[in-house]
Tab-separated table of C-alpha atoms in Angstrom:
chain	number	residue	atom	x	y	z
A	19	MET	CA	60.755	62.020	131.647
A	20	GLU	CA	61.672	60.430	134.780
A	21	LYS	CA	64.298	62.529	136.650
A	22	LYS	CA	67.322	59.083	137.021
A	23	ASN	CA	70.045	60.727	139.387
A	24	ILE	CA	70.300	63.151	142.404
A	25	VAL	CA	72.196	65.744	141.662
A	26	LEU	CA	73.996	67.466	145.785
A	27	ILE	CA	75.008	70.623	145.741
A	28	GLY	CA	76.229	73.688	148.444
A	29	MET	CA	79.252	74.616	149.582
A	30	PRO	CA	83.067	73.001	149.507
A	31	GLY	CA	83.631	70.605	152.172
A	32	VAL	CA	79.743	70.528	153.418
A	33	GLY	CA	80.824	66.130	152.691
A	34	LYS	CA	78.795	65.839	148.799
A	35	SER	CA	81.795	63.760	147.808
A	36	THR	CA	82.067	62.008	150.956
A	37	ILE	CA	78.021	61.271	151.139
A	38	GLY	CA	77.591	61.572	147.889
A	39	VAL	CA	79.687	57.801	147.924
A	40	VAL	CA	77.570	56.051	150.596
A	41	LEU	CA	73.794	57.627	148.909
A	42	ALA	CA	75.257	56.311	146.485
A	43	LYS	CA	76.315	52.395	146.869
A	44	VAL	CA	72.257	52.613	148.961
A	45	LEU	CA	71.202	53.401	145.531
A	46	GLY	CA	72.935	50.485	144.324
A	47	TYR	CA	73.480	54.551	142.031
A	48	HIS	CA	76.963	55.047	140.131
A	49	PHE	CA	79.074	58.032	141.417
A	50	VAL	CA	80.142	60.461	139.611
A	51	ASP	CA	81.856	64.121	141.114
A	52	ALA	CA	82.446	66.558	138.484
A	53	ASP	CA	85.847	68.120	139.708
A	54	ILE	CA	87.732	64.593	139.004
A	55	VAL	CA	85.286	64.828	135.480
A	56	ILE	CA	86.815	68.347	134.701
A	57	GLN	CA	90.212	68.146	135.870
A	58	GLU	CA	90.185	64.401	134.014
A	59	GLN	CA	88.581	66.173	130.452
A	60	GLU	CA	91.027	69.395	131.017
A	61	GLY	CA	94.288	67.266	132.235
A	62	ARG	CA	94.904	69.371	135.526
A	63	LEU	CA	94.316	69.865	139.070
A	64	LEU	CA	91.705	72.274	139.502
A	65	HIS	CA	93.813	74.935	141.174
A	66	GLU	CA	95.924	74.296	138.087
A	67	ILE	CA	93.140	75.555	135.656
A	68	ILE	CA	92.185	78.479	138.453
A	69	GLU	CA	96.040	79.224	138.116
A	70	GLN	CA	96.366	79.028	134.043
A	71	GLU	CA	92.457	80.564	134.083
A	72	GLY	CA	91.542	82.862	135.907
A	73	VAL	CA	88.797	82.437	138.165
A	74	ASP	CA	86.412	83.797	135.455
A	75	GLY	CA	87.604	80.879	132.970
A	76	PHE	CA	87.586	78.251	135.411
A	77	ILE	CA	83.463	78.447	135.955
A	78	ALA	CA	83.050	78.942	132.816
A	79	VAL	CA	85.002	75.547	132.011
A	80	GLU	CA	83.589	74.210	135.054
A	81	ASN	CA	79.592	74.828	133.511
A	82	ARG	CA	80.582	73.161	129.632
A	83	VAL	CA	82.192	70.286	131.745
A	84	ASN	CA	79.435	70.015	134.090
A	85	SER	CA	76.483	70.629	131.115
A	86	GLN	CA	77.797	67.882	128.974
A	87	ILE	CA	77.216	64.823	132.540
A	88	ASN	CA	75.204	62.134	130.122
A	89	VAL	CA	74.800	59.291	133.318
A	90	GLU	CA	71.783	57.214	134.404
A	91	ARG	CA	71.437	56.212	137.928
A	92	ALA	CA	73.504	58.049	139.706
A	93	VAL	CA	74.319	60.052	142.420
A	94	ILE	CA	76.908	63.296	141.019
A	95	SER	CA	78.476	65.204	143.680
A	96	THR	CA	79.549	68.822	141.857
A	97	GLY	CA	82.183	70.842	143.412
A	98	GLY	CA	81.210	74.157	145.377
A	99	SER	CA	81.156	76.840	142.160
A	100	VAL	CA	78.868	75.315	139.748
A	101	VAL	CA	76.190	77.056	140.813
A	102	TYR	CA	77.976	80.204	138.711
A	103	GLY	CA	77.048	77.779	135.259
A	104	ARG	CA	73.643	78.616	134.281
A	105	GLU	CA	73.685	76.006	131.414
A	106	ALA	CA	75.044	73.796	133.442
A	107	MET	CA	72.465	74.223	136.782
A	108	GLU	CA	69.789	73.748	134.137
A	109	HIS	CA	71.516	70.817	132.357
A	110	LEU	CA	71.828	68.543	135.893
A	111	SER	CA	68.217	70.071	137.130
A	112	GLU	CA	66.821	68.607	133.843
A	113	ILE	CA	68.419	64.997	134.538
A	114	GLY	CA	68.451	64.915	138.085
A	115	THR	CA	66.601	66.384	141.205
A	116	VAL	CA	68.864	68.406	142.729
A	117	ILE	CA	69.162	68.303	147.039
A	118	TYR	CA	70.626	71.763	148.758
A	119	LEU	CA	73.376	69.814	151.287
A	120	LYS	CA	72.944	73.007	153.286
A	121	ILE	CA	75.351	74.413	156.879
A	122	ASP	CA	76.458	76.899	158.743
A	123	TYR	CA	79.032	79.417	157.909
A	124	GLU	CA	80.206	78.566	161.636
A	125	THR	CA	80.760	74.512	160.932
A	126	LEU	CA	81.831	75.600	157.424
A	127	ASP	CA	84.205	77.556	158.835
A	128	GLU	CA	85.032	74.687	161.058
A	129	ARG	CA	86.166	72.069	157.782
A	130	LEU	CA	87.857	74.067	156.071
A	131	GLY	CA	91.005	73.947	156.447
A	132	ASN	CA	93.221	74.734	152.752
A	133	LEU	CA	90.409	76.547	150.773
A	134	HIS	CA	92.878	77.079	147.559
A	135	GLY	CA	95.183	73.594	148.308
A	136	ARG	CA	90.849	71.644	148.083
A	137	GLY	CA	90.510	74.684	144.636
A	138	VAL	CA	87.842	76.456	145.912
A	139	VAL	CA	87.153	79.365	143.410
A	140	LEU	CA	87.569	82.258	145.468
A	141	ARG	CA	87.990	86.245	143.697
A	142	GLU	CA	90.853	88.224	144.586
A	143	GLY	CA	89.810	89.706	148.498
A	144	GLN	CA	86.823	87.402	148.901
A	145	ASP	CA	87.119	86.135	152.168
A	146	LEU	CA	85.461	82.708	152.869
A	147	ARG	CA	82.345	84.361	154.654
A	148	ALA	CA	81.738	86.605	150.980
A	149	LEU	CA	81.598	83.759	149.132
A	150	TYR	CA	79.742	81.811	151.892
A	151	GLU	CA	77.118	85.049	151.652
A	152	GLU	CA	77.652	85.334	147.744
A	153	ARG	CA	76.299	81.664	147.709
A	154	THR	CA	74.529	80.495	149.461
A	155	PRO	CA	71.282	82.016	147.087
A	156	LEU	CA	72.311	80.513	144.316
A	157	TYR	CA	71.835	76.986	146.123
A	158	GLU	CA	68.697	77.961	147.297
A	159	LYS	CA	67.413	79.155	143.557
A	160	TYR	CA	68.460	75.903	142.663
A	161	ALA	CA	67.956	73.566	144.868
A	162	GLN	CA	64.878	71.398	144.383
A	163	LEU	CA	65.162	69.584	148.011
A	164	THR	CA	67.210	70.966	151.139
A	165	VAL	CA	69.155	68.732	153.837
A	166	ASP	CA	70.281	70.630	156.742
A	167	GLU	CA	72.929	69.203	158.298
A	168	LYS	CA	73.927	71.348	161.003
A	169	GLY	CA	74.695	69.012	164.181
A	170	LEU	CA	73.968	65.604	162.077
A	171	THR	CA	77.193	63.017	161.498
A	172	VAL	CA	77.861	61.418	157.843
A	173	GLU	CA	75.060	58.345	158.736
A	174	GLU	CA	72.178	61.710	159.992
A	175	THR	CA	72.757	63.655	157.179
A	176	LEU	CA	72.479	59.759	154.149
A	177	GLN	CA	68.835	59.222	155.719
A	178	LYS	CA	67.440	62.945	156.434
A	179	ILE	CA	68.531	62.553	152.518
A	180	LEU	CA	67.128	59.554	151.385
A	181	LYS	CA	64.124	60.311	153.469
A	182	ILE	CA	62.853	63.820	151.825
A	183	TYR	CA	64.395	62.199	148.661
A	184	ASP	CA	61.932	59.510	148.982
A	185	ASP	CA	59.107	61.665	150.060
A	186	PHE	CA	59.978	63.579	147.425
A	187	GLU	CA	59.531	60.972	144.708
A	188	LYS	CA	56.331	59.769	145.966
A	189	GLN	CA	54.682	62.787	145.884
A	190	ASN	CA	56.239	63.861	142.129
A	191	HIS	CA	54.848	60.294	140.901
A	192	LYS	CA	51.134	60.648	142.792
A	193	ASN	CA	50.188	61.452	140.216
A	194	ILE	CA	51.137	59.598	136.918
A	195	PRO	CA	48.589	56.321	136.483
């Protein structure tokens, strides 16, 4: 089955939504913000789900909703915690090419403001550094492609994504008659 979607994963604040919208426009794809899909299906904001259900409850909701996304020709921007849901990541890998938007900790720390207002999933006593170190191996595990954003503007990141995605697609389709 041909993968007809691009799935963006990475830490909060790396630009998955910002870049995803522009990428969708350039490719003529739909744009799906998985966090908004969760809010619409649940009738609650992300931080409300976290407050009411706890971190594990939120991750269960996120996993369920993301494992049911069924679109074609879309750029899907996921929440940073999507990688905690095995079923969701397996499903997203089946329906799309998973691209990890990678950023170094120092740049991330500069970009992020109020983590709780963003609906960032933090366990009790966990700070951004611990979250970064916990999630990075998961992003690397599920990524089919990685784009290092260090020192890049949104436009430069977009161009880098388009190039590696195009190269990846050509490489994967060269054996098909």
